[in-house]
PDB file of C-alpha atoms and ligand atoms in Angstrom:
ATOM      1  CA  MET A 696      -0.080   0.039   0.014  1.00  0.00           C
ATOM      2  CA  ALA A 697       1.422   3.426  -0.923  1.00  0.00           C
ATOM      3  CA  THR A 698       2.468   5.724   1.958  1.00  0.00           C
ATOM      4  CA  ARG A 699       0.419   8.794   2.137  1.00  0.00           C
ATOM      5  CA  ALA A 700       1.458  10.217   5.568  1.00  0.00           C
ATOM      6  CA  PHE A 701       4.240  10.526   7.777  1.00  0.00           C
ATOM      7  CA  ILE A 702       3.676  10.521  11.590  1.00  0.00           C
ATOM      8  CA  PHE A 703       6.447  12.081  13.698  1.00  0.00           C
ATOM      9  CA  ASP A 704       7.206  11.588  17.347  1.00  0.00           C
ATOM     10  CA  VAL A 705       8.631  14.770  18.902  1.00  0.00           C
ATOM     11  CA  ASP A 706      10.871  14.021  21.947  1.00  0.00           C
ATOM     12  CA  GLY A 707      13.980  12.542  20.742  1.00  0.00           C
ATOM     13  CA  THR A 708      12.864  12.247  17.198  1.00  0.00           C
ATOM     14  CA  LEU A 709      12.350  15.714  15.924  1.00  0.00           C
ATOM     15  CA  ALA A 710      14.653  17.153  18.679  1.00  0.00           C
ATOM     16  CA  ASP A 711      16.889  15.955  21.293  1.00  0.00           C
ATOM     17  CA  THR A 712      14.798  17.404  23.969  1.00  0.00           C
ATOM     18  CA  GLU A 713      15.343  14.986  26.915  1.00  0.00           C
ATOM     19  CA  ARG A 714      18.943  15.172  28.295  1.00  0.00           C
ATOM     20  CA  GLU A 715      19.389  19.073  28.137  1.00  0.00           C
ATOM     21  CA  GLY A 716      15.689  20.052  28.011  1.00  0.00           C
ATOM     22  CA  HIS A 717      13.154  17.971  29.915  1.00  0.00           C
ATOM     23  CA  ARG A 718      15.578  16.639  32.348  1.00  0.00           C
ATOM     24  CA  VAL A 719      16.933  20.070  33.338  1.00  0.00           C
ATOM     25  CA  ALA A 720      13.303  21.481  33.698  1.00  0.00           C
ATOM     26  CA  PHE A 721      12.464  18.715  35.997  1.00  0.00           C
ATOM     27  CA  ASN A 722      15.414  19.314  38.254  1.00  0.00           C
ATOM     28  CA  LEU A 723      14.556  23.097  38.367  1.00  0.00           C
ATOM     29  CA  ALA A 724      10.985  22.278  39.291  1.00  0.00           C
ATOM     30  CA  PHE A 725      12.066  19.756  42.006  1.00  0.00           C
ATOM     31  CA  ARG A 726      14.316  22.537  43.493  1.00  0.00           C
ATOM     32  CA  ASP A 727      11.244  25.038  43.476  1.00  0.00           C
ATOM     33  CA  ALA A 728       9.111  22.350  45.203  1.00  0.00           C
ATOM     34  CA  GLY A 729      11.633  21.725  47.975  1.00  0.00           C
ATOM     35  CA  LEU A 730      12.141  18.254  46.663  1.00  0.00           C
ATOM     36  CA  ASP A 731      15.766  17.139  47.297  1.00  0.00           C
ATOM     37  CA  TRP A 732      15.971  15.174  43.996  1.00  0.00           C
ATOM     38  CA  THR A 733      18.319  15.764  41.112  1.00  0.00           C
ATOM     39  CA  TRP A 734      17.982  13.549  38.013  1.00  0.00           C
ATOM     40  CA  GLY A 735      21.436  13.033  36.338  1.00  0.00           C
ATOM     41  CA  PRO A 736      21.796  11.915  32.823  1.00  0.00           C
ATOM     42  CA  GLU A 737      22.047   8.243  33.423  1.00  0.00           C
ATOM     43  CA  LEU A 738      19.202   8.115  35.908  1.00  0.00           C
ATOM     44  CA  TYR A 739      17.141  10.071  33.600  1.00  0.00           C
ATOM     45  CA  GLY A 740      18.000   7.527  30.694  1.00  0.00           C
ATOM     46  CA  ARG A 741      16.457   4.845  33.018  1.00  0.00           C
ATOM     47  CA  LEU A 742      13.444   6.842  34.026  1.00  0.00           C
ATOM     48  CA  LEU A 743      12.603   7.305  30.302  1.00  0.00           C
ATOM     49  CA  ALA A 744      11.175   3.951  30.188  1.00  0.00           C
ATOM     50  CA  VAL A 745       8.248   5.609  32.028  1.00  0.00           C
ATOM     51  CA  THR A 746       6.412   7.883  29.554  1.00  0.00           C
ATOM     52  CA  GLY A 747       4.811  11.003  30.590  1.00  0.00           C
ATOM     53  CA  GLY A 748       6.481  13.550  32.944  1.00  0.00           C
ATOM     54  CA  ARG A 749       4.067  13.358  35.720  1.00  0.00           C
ATOM     55  CA  GLU A 750       4.103   9.574  35.598  1.00  0.00           C
ATOM     56  CA  ARG A 751       7.828   9.748  35.520  1.00  0.00           C
ATOM     57  CA  ILE A 752       7.799  11.817  38.773  1.00  0.00           C
ATOM     58  CA  MET A 753       5.380   9.408  40.510  1.00  0.00           C
ATOM     59  CA  GLN A 754       7.494   6.451  39.695  1.00  0.00           C
ATOM     60  CA  TYR A 755      10.662   8.030  40.932  1.00  0.00           C
ATOM     61  CA  TRP A 756       8.988   9.033  44.115  1.00  0.00           C
ATOM     62  CA  GLN A 757       7.627   5.453  44.603  1.00  0.00           C
ATOM     63  CA  GLU A 758      11.193   4.236  44.266  1.00  0.00           C
ATOM     64  CA  VAL A 759      12.965   6.610  46.610  1.00  0.00           C
ATOM     65  CA  ASP A 760      10.146   7.248  49.252  1.00  0.00           C
ATOM     66  CA  PRO A 761       7.309   4.749  48.892  1.00  0.00           C
ATOM     67  CA  SER A 762       5.569   6.140  52.006  1.00  0.00           C
ATOM     68  CA  GLY A 763       5.718   9.767  50.950  1.00  0.00           C
ATOM     69  CA  ALA A 764       4.398   8.818  47.540  1.00  0.00           C
ATOM     70  CA  SER A 765       1.570   7.111  48.971  1.00  0.00           C
ATOM     71  CA  ARG A 766       0.505   9.996  51.235  1.00  0.00           C
ATOM     72  CA  PRO A 767      -2.652  12.082  50.664  1.00  0.00           C
ATOM     73  CA  GLY A 768      -1.469  15.062  48.520  1.00  0.00           C
ATOM     74  CA  ALA A 769       1.370  13.370  46.839  1.00  0.00           C
ATOM     75  CA  GLY A 770      -0.436  13.367  43.514  1.00  0.00           C
ATOM     76  CA  THR A 771      -1.279  17.039  43.622  1.00  0.00           C
ATOM     77  CA  ARG A 772       2.343  17.736  44.471  1.00  0.00           C
ATOM     78  CA  ALA A 773       3.520  15.721  41.707  1.00  0.00           C
ATOM     79  CA  SER A 774       1.062  17.491  39.218  1.00  0.00           C
ATOM     80  CA  GLU A 775       2.220  21.002  40.612  1.00  0.00           C
ATOM     81  CA  ALA A 776       5.954  20.114  40.195  1.00  0.00           C
ATOM     82  CA  HIS A 777       5.114  18.765  36.627  1.00  0.00           C
ATOM     83  CA  ALA A 778       3.235  21.981  35.721  1.00  0.00           C
ATOM     84  CA  ALA A 779       6.377  23.948  36.951  1.00  0.00           C
ATOM     85  CA  LYS A 780       8.528  21.715  34.825  1.00  0.00           C
ATOM     86  CA  THR A 781       6.455  22.507  31.681  1.00  0.00           C
ATOM     87  CA  ARG A 782       6.861  26.258  32.184  1.00  0.00           C
ATOM     88  CA  TYR A 783      10.703  25.764  32.644  1.00  0.00           C
ATOM     89  CA  TYR A 784      10.712  23.638  29.609  1.00  0.00           C
ATOM     90  CA  VAL A 785       8.684  26.114  27.505  1.00  0.00           C
ATOM     91  CA  GLU A 786      10.963  28.972  28.587  1.00  0.00           C
ATOM     92  CA  MET A 787      14.087  27.139  27.471  1.00  0.00           C
ATOM     93  CA  VAL A 788      12.597  26.421  24.148  1.00  0.00           C
ATOM     94  CA  ASP A 789      11.459  30.020  23.772  1.00  0.00           C
ATOM     95  CA  GLN A 790      15.032  31.020  24.626  1.00  0.00           C
ATOM     96  CA  GLY A 791      16.200  28.896  21.709  1.00  0.00           C
ATOM     97  CA  LYS A 792      17.907  26.307  23.672  1.00  0.00           C
ATOM     98  CA  ILE A 793      16.566  23.353  21.905  1.00  0.00           C
ATOM     99  CA  GLU A 794      17.076  22.906  18.141  1.00  0.00           C
ATOM    100  CA  LEU A 795      15.747  20.350  15.603  1.00  0.00           C
ATOM    101  CA  ARG A 796      17.923  17.267  14.976  1.00  0.00           C
ATOM    102  CA  ILE A 797      20.000  17.644  11.903  1.00  0.00           C
ATOM    103  CA  GLY A 798      18.192  17.035   8.684  1.00  0.00           C
ATOM    104  CA  VAL A 799      14.505  17.326  10.258  1.00  0.00           C
ATOM    105  CA  ALA A 800      13.616  20.583   8.679  1.00  0.00           C
ATOM    106  CA  ARG A 801      14.948  19.427   5.248  1.00  0.00           C
ATOM    107  CA  PHE A 802      13.051  16.166   5.561  1.00  0.00           C
ATOM    108  CA  ILE A 803       9.745  17.787   6.457  1.00  0.00           C
ATOM    109  CA  ALA A 804      10.040  20.336   3.529  1.00  0.00           C
ATOM    110  CA  GLU A 805      10.978  17.576   1.119  1.00  0.00           C
ATOM    111  CA  ALA A 806       8.000  15.384   2.547  1.00  0.00           C
ATOM    112  CA  ARG A 807       5.607  18.219   1.675  1.00  0.00           C
ATOM    113  CA  ASP A 808       7.052  18.568  -1.734  1.00  0.00           C
ATOM    114  CA  ALA A 809       6.462  14.798  -2.171  1.00  0.00           C
ATOM    115  CA  GLY A 810       2.789  15.310  -1.367  1.00  0.00           C
ATOM    116  CA  ALA A 811       2.929  13.508   1.967  1.00  0.00           C
ATOM    117  CA  ARG A 812       0.470  14.391   4.551  1.00  0.00           C
ATOM    118  CA  LEU A 813       2.131  15.122   7.996  1.00  0.00           C
ATOM    119  CA  ALA A 814       1.194  14.389  11.633  1.00  0.00           C
ATOM    120  CA  ILE A 815       2.502  14.286  15.060  1.00  0.00           C
ATOM    121  CA  ALA A 816       1.998  11.618  17.701  1.00  0.00           C
ATOM    122  CA  THR A 817       3.746  12.487  20.997  1.00  0.00           C
ATOM    123  CA  THR A 818       3.478  11.813  24.702  1.00  0.00           C
ATOM    124  CA  THR A 819       4.418  15.367  25.685  1.00  0.00           C
ATOM    125  CA  SER A 820       1.879  18.233  26.108  1.00  0.00           C
ATOM    126  CA  THR A 821       0.441  20.527  23.549  1.00  0.00           C
ATOM    127  CA  ALA A 822       2.196  23.433  25.210  1.00  0.00           C
ATOM    128  CA  ASN A 823       5.607  21.898  24.687  1.00  0.00           C
ATOM    129  CA  VAL A 824       5.083  20.870  21.244  1.00  0.00           C
ATOM    130  CA  ALA A 825       3.672  24.282  20.153  1.00  0.00           C
ATOM    131  CA  ALA A 826       6.669  25.864  21.770  1.00  0.00           C
ATOM    132  CA  LEU A 827       9.060  23.700  19.914  1.00  0.00           C
ATOM    133  CA  LEU A 828       7.405  23.852  16.551  1.00  0.00           C
ATOM    134  CA  ARG A 829       7.203  27.862  16.536  1.00  0.00           C
ATOM    135  CA  ASN A 830      10.711  28.448  17.851  1.00  0.00           C
ATOM    136  CA  THR A 831      12.393  25.921  15.366  1.00  0.00           C
ATOM    137  CA  LEU A 832      10.203  25.929  12.298  1.00  0.00           C
ATOM    138  CA  GLY A 833       8.465  29.358  12.753  1.00  0.00           C
ATOM    139  CA  GLU A 834       5.113  30.830  13.868  1.00  0.00           C
ATOM    140  CA  THR A 835       3.217  28.941  11.115  1.00  0.00           C
ATOM    141  CA  ALA A 836       4.752  25.659  11.720  1.00  0.00           C
ATOM    142  CA  PRO A 837       1.815  23.904  13.451  1.00  0.00           C
ATOM    143  CA  ALA A 838      -0.146  24.340  10.175  1.00  0.00           C
ATOM    144  CA  LEU A 839       2.307  22.103   8.478  1.00  0.00           C
ATOM    145  CA  PHE A 840       0.824  19.148  10.388  1.00  0.00           C
ATOM    146  CA  GLU A 841      -2.649  18.167   9.657  1.00  0.00           C
ATOM    147  CA  CYS A 842      -3.073  16.495  13.043  1.00  0.00           C
ATOM    148  CA  ILE A 843      -1.109  17.062  16.146  1.00  0.00           C
ATOM    149  CA  ALA A 844      -1.923  14.292  18.750  1.00  0.00           C
ATOM    150  CA  THR A 845      -0.423  14.851  22.293  1.00  0.00           C
ATOM    151  CA  GLY A 846      -0.497  13.060  25.672  1.00  0.00           C
ATOM    152  CA  ASP A 847      -3.386  15.183  26.671  1.00  0.00           C
ATOM    153  CA  ALA A 848      -5.690  13.726  23.909  1.00  0.00           C
ATOM    154  CA  VAL A 849      -5.479  10.036  25.041  1.00  0.00           C
ATOM    155  CA  ASP A 850      -6.147   8.047  28.306  1.00  0.00           C
ATOM    156  CA  ARG A 851      -3.152   5.803  27.820  1.00  0.00           C
ATOM    157  CA  LYS A 852       0.284   7.102  26.803  1.00  0.00           C
ATOM    158  CA  LYS A 853       2.989   5.254  24.872  1.00  0.00           C
ATOM    159  CA  PRO A 854       3.830   2.373  24.514  1.00  0.00           C
ATOM    160  CA  ASP A 855      -0.024   1.967  24.291  1.00  0.00           C
ATOM    161  CA  PRO A 856      -1.043   2.545  20.556  1.00  0.00           C
ATOM    162  CA  ALA A 857      -3.810   5.005  21.521  1.00  0.00           C
ATOM    163  CA  VAL A 858      -2.083   8.003  20.254  1.00  0.00           C
ATOM    164  CA  TYR A 859      -1.363   6.556  16.894  1.00  0.00           C
ATOM    165  CA  ARG A 860      -4.954   5.342  16.576  1.00  0.00           C
ATOM    166  CA  TRP A 861      -6.103   8.696  17.412  1.00  0.00           C
ATOM    167  CA  VAL A 862      -4.034  10.080  14.489  1.00  0.00           C
ATOM    168  CA  LEU A 863      -5.203   7.315  12.113  1.00  0.00           C
ATOM    169  CA  GLU A 864      -8.793   8.088  12.965  1.00  0.00           C
ATOM    170  CA  ARG A 865      -8.652  11.868  12.608  1.00  0.00           C
ATOM    171  CA  MET A 866      -6.840  11.462   9.150  1.00  0.00           C
ATOM    172  CA  ARG A 867      -8.938   8.750   8.120  1.00  0.00           C
ATOM    173  CA  LEU A 868      -5.878   6.639   6.978  1.00  0.00           C
ATOM    174  CA  ARG A 869      -5.123   3.122   7.377  1.00  0.00           C
ATOM    175  CA  ALA A 870      -1.950   2.144   9.339  1.00  0.00           C
ATOM    176  CA  ALA A 871      -0.300   0.781   6.348  1.00  0.00           C
ATOM    177  CA  GLU A 872      -0.616   4.099   4.456  1.00  0.00           C
ATOM    178  CA  CYS A 873       1.581   5.735   7.020  1.00  0.00           C
ATOM    179  CA  VAL A 874       5.143   5.726   8.153  1.00  0.00           C
ATOM    180  CA  ALA A 875       5.911   6.529  11.861  1.00  0.00           C
ATOM    181  CA  PHE A 876       9.349   7.984  13.089  1.00  0.00           C
ATOM    182  CA  GLU A 877      10.163   7.040  16.598  1.00  0.00           C
ATOM    183  CA  ASP A 878      13.330   7.148  18.603  1.00  0.00           C
ATOM    184  CA  SER A 879      12.586   5.055  21.705  1.00  0.00           C
ATOM    185  CA  ALA A 880      11.346   1.499  22.578  1.00  0.00           C
ATOM    186  CA  PRO A 881       8.061   2.697  24.271  1.00  0.00           C
ATOM    187  CA  GLY A 882       7.300   4.988  21.025  1.00  0.00           C
ATOM    188  CA  PHE A 883       8.288   2.183  18.611  1.00  0.00           C
ATOM    189  CA  ALA A 884       5.841  -0.241  20.479  1.00  0.00           C
ATOM    190  CA  ALA A 885       3.158   2.313  20.472  1.00  0.00           C
ATOM    191  CA  ALA A 886       3.463   2.855  16.559  1.00  0.00           C
ATOM    192  CA  VAL A 887       3.808  -0.848  15.688  1.00  0.00           C
ATOM    193  CA  GLY A 888       1.080  -1.714  18.147  1.00  0.00           C
ATOM    194  CA  ALA A 889      -1.234   0.443  15.856  1.00  0.00           C
ATOM    195  CA  GLY A 890       0.105  -1.381  12.900  1.00  0.00           C
ATOM    196  CA  VAL A 891       2.141   1.716  11.501  1.00  0.00           C
ATOM    197  CA  PRO A 892       5.295   0.700   9.619  1.00  0.00           C
ATOM    198  CA  THR A 893       8.112   2.554  11.635  1.00  0.00           C
ATOM    199  CA  VAL A 894      11.513   4.037  11.106  1.00  0.00           C
ATOM    200  CA  VAL A 895      13.576   4.286  14.169  1.00  0.00           C
ATOM    201  CA  VAL A 896      15.739   7.357  14.460  1.00  0.00           C
ATOM    202  CA  THR A 897      18.063   6.658  17.262  1.00  0.00           C
ATOM    203  CA  ASN A 898      19.736   9.048  19.715  1.00  0.00           C
ATOM    204  CA  GLY A 899      21.915   8.679  22.924  1.00  0.00           C
ATOM    205  CA  TYR A 900      18.905   7.445  24.956  1.00  0.00           C
ATOM    206  CA  SER A 901      17.512   5.045  22.478  1.00  0.00           C
ATOM    207  CA  GLY A 902      19.401   1.954  23.635  1.00  0.00           C
ATOM    208  CA  ALA A 903      19.145  -1.308  21.687  1.00  0.00           C
ATOM    209  CA  GLY A 904      15.402  -1.468  21.457  1.00  0.00           C
ATOM    210  CA  PRO A 905      13.809  -3.888  20.900  1.00  0.00           C
ATOM    211  CA  PHE A 906      13.124  -2.658  17.486  1.00  0.00           C
ATOM    212  CA  ALA A 907      12.319  -5.911  15.710  1.00  0.00           C
ATOM    213  CA  GLY A 908      10.296  -5.346  12.709  1.00  0.00           C
ATOM    214  CA  ALA A 909      11.365  -1.591  12.201  1.00  0.00           C
ATOM    215  CA  ILE A 910      11.661  -0.828   8.459  1.00  0.00           C
ATOM    216  CA  ALA A 911      14.871   0.971   9.319  1.00  0.00           C
ATOM    217  CA  VAL A 912      16.937   1.808  12.291  1.00  0.00           C
ATOM    218  CA  ILE A 913      19.040   4.803  11.508  1.00  0.00           C
ATOM    219  CA  ASP A 914      21.023   7.446  13.455  1.00  0.00           C
ATOM    220  CA  GLY A 915      19.644  10.515  11.933  1.00  0.00           C
ATOM    221  CA  PHE A 916      17.807  12.177   9.064  1.00  0.00           C
ATOM    222  CA  GLY A 917      21.057  13.358   7.478  1.00  0.00           C
ATOM    223  CA  ALA A 918      22.206  16.675   6.115  1.00  0.00           C
ATOM    224  CA  THR A 919      24.861  17.585   3.598  1.00  0.00           C
ATOM    225  CA  GLY A 920      28.264  16.897   5.494  1.00  0.00           C
ATOM    226  CA  HIS A 921      26.373  14.996   8.005  1.00  0.00           C
ATOM    227  CA  PRO A 922      25.253  11.752   6.440  1.00  0.00           C
ATOM    228  CA  ALA A 923      23.111   9.416   8.564  1.00  0.00           C
ATOM    229  CA  ALA A 924      23.735   5.705   8.860  1.00  0.00           C
ATOM    230  CA  GLY A 925      22.161   2.535   9.956  1.00  0.00           C
ATOM    231  CA  HIS A 926      20.226  -0.420   8.548  1.00  0.00           C
ATOM    232  CA  ALA A 927      17.274  -0.305   6.309  1.00  0.00           C
ATOM    233  CA  LEU A 928      15.309  -3.608   5.325  1.00  0.00           C
ATOM    234  CA  GLY A 929      18.128  -5.525   6.791  1.00  0.00           C
ATOM    235  CA  ARG A 930      20.953  -3.896   4.791  1.00  0.00           C
ATOM    236  CA  ARG A 931      23.437  -1.275   5.744  1.00  0.00           C
ATOM    237  CA  TRP A 932      22.370   2.273   4.678  1.00  0.00           C
ATOM    238  CA  THR A 933      23.963   5.660   4.752  1.00  0.00           C
ATOM    239  CA  GLY A 934      23.080   9.040   3.377  1.00  0.00           C
ATOM    240  CA  LEU A 935      20.370  11.796   3.512  1.00  0.00           C
ATOM    241  CA  LEU A 936      17.130  10.372   4.344  1.00  0.00           C
ATOM    242  CA  ALA A 937      14.690  11.045   1.453  1.00  0.00           C
ATOM    243  CA  PRO A 938      11.001  10.872   1.752  1.00  0.00           C
ATOM    244  CA  ARG A 939      10.627   8.850  -1.471  1.00  0.00           C
ATOM    245  CA  GLU A 940      13.244   6.317  -0.160  1.00  0.00           C
ATOM    246  CA  VAL A 941      11.254   5.960   3.035  1.00  0.00           C
ATOM    247  CA  MET A 942       8.080   5.282   0.987  1.00  0.00           C
ATOM    248  CA  ASP A 943       9.924   2.716  -1.149  1.00  0.00           C
ATOM    249  CA  TRP A 944      11.084   0.842   1.996  1.00  0.00           C
ATOM    250  CA  ALA A 945       7.562   0.932   3.320  1.00  0.00           C
ATOM    251  CA  ALA A 946       6.169  -0.502   0.152  1.00  0.00           C
ATOM    252  CA  TYR A 947       8.896  -3.219   0.092  1.00  0.00           C
ATOM    253  CA  SER A 948       8.428  -4.191   3.762  1.00  0.00           C
ATOM    254  CA  SER A 949       4.537  -4.232   3.627  1.00  0.00           C
ATOM    255  CA  THR A 950       4.618  -7.881   3.168  1.00  0.00           C
ATOM    256  CA  THR A 951       6.519  -8.569   6.262  1.00  0.00           C
ATOM    257  CA  ILE A 952       5.063  -6.003   8.724  1.00  0.00           C
ATOM    258  CA  PRO A 953       1.393  -6.638   9.837  1.00  0.00           C
ATOM    259  CA  SER A 954      -0.835  -3.647   9.518  1.00  0.00           C
TER     260      SER A 954
HETATM  261  C1  XBP Q1379       8.444  11.535  25.522  1.00  0.00           C
HETATM  262  C2  XBP Q1379       8.136  11.527  26.939  1.00  0.00           C
HETATM  263  C3  XBP Q1379       7.794  12.749  27.668  1.00  0.00           C
HETATM  264  C4  XBP Q1379       8.775  13.817  27.987  1.00  0.00           C
HETATM  265  C5  XBP Q1379       8.182  14.859  29.002  1.00  0.00           C
HETATM  266  O1  XBP Q1379       8.011  10.352  24.960  1.00  0.00           O
HETATM  267  O2  XBP Q1379       8.022  10.472  27.562  1.00  0.00           O
HETATM  268  O3  XBP Q1379       7.202  12.344  28.941  1.00  0.00           O
HETATM  269  O4  XBP Q1379       9.994  13.259  28.415  1.00  0.00           O
HETATM  270  O5  XBP Q1379       7.018  15.163  28.526  1.00  0.00           O
HETATM  271  P1  XBP Q1379       7.790  10.169  23.425  1.00  0.00           P
HETATM  272  P2  XBP Q1379       5.977  15.689  29.586  1.00  0.00           P
HETATM  273  O6  XBP Q1379       8.922  10.907  22.742  1.00  0.00           O
HETATM  274  O7  XBP Q1379       7.686   8.772  23.064  1.00  0.00           O
HETATM  275  O8  XBP Q1379       6.507  10.952  23.011  1.00  0.00           O
HETATM  276  O9  XBP Q1379       6.767  16.134  30.823  1.00  0.00           O
HETATM  277  O10 XBP Q1379       5.275  16.899  28.990  1.00  0.00           O
HETATM  278  O11 XBP Q1379       4.962  14.669  29.835  1.00  0.00           O
HETATM  279 MG1   MG Q1380      10.348  10.009  21.697  1.00  0.00          MG
END
């Protein structure tokens, strides 16, 4: 089936937001809340297995102080810390501290030229996505995406496929008519769980997967002077990722990936 749309994850895929963005914002919020917690890069990498910032806070709280985490009011405190974290994160993005990954803007422009419909499926909040898009791709950037599905839109976050199903429903597309771009094991599980053929674009936090069934696992989108590399359809691949090439990969792999 021909690819008609590309669905992008945000955190870790469009931009390396986690280590120097979300993590730093969490720590600032903890300080303000009088919580004696500091999430270093390695600990944060482990906590990324829990998707959603508020959920991540509660998971950590349960680990380090189970009785405190079970006390009345703990949930409200976590929500308040998470809201403060969002304010810090948006401030950092507004200050231009987070850039898109190399080659993302090029790929998006080429995808539009190729006639692909574009969407976003992310765990993070609408506020965070809006800030990132307007500060990197410009004020009109949200209009590039026909559908922006965030963690606020669904009851169950990734690795649950709900956010992808939401996008497919809104766009009236079948899973096999789309290709998703994800950077993490929970994100990959969400996309594949909805039957969407997926390209994994790894970063420092991606780990080894499992990414079984991905149509490609590559380390970036690639730009002139910065070729990406990895595997596609089981073969080594290097270069600048092109939308047409991704569409070809998806067509070729459609016989092996269930949809
Ligand atoms: C990203 C996340 C998010 C961010 C924080 O997952 O798990 O929780 O780390 O966002 P994905 P919030 O890239 O798979 O969508 O604090 O706004 O929840
Ligand atoms: Mg991600």
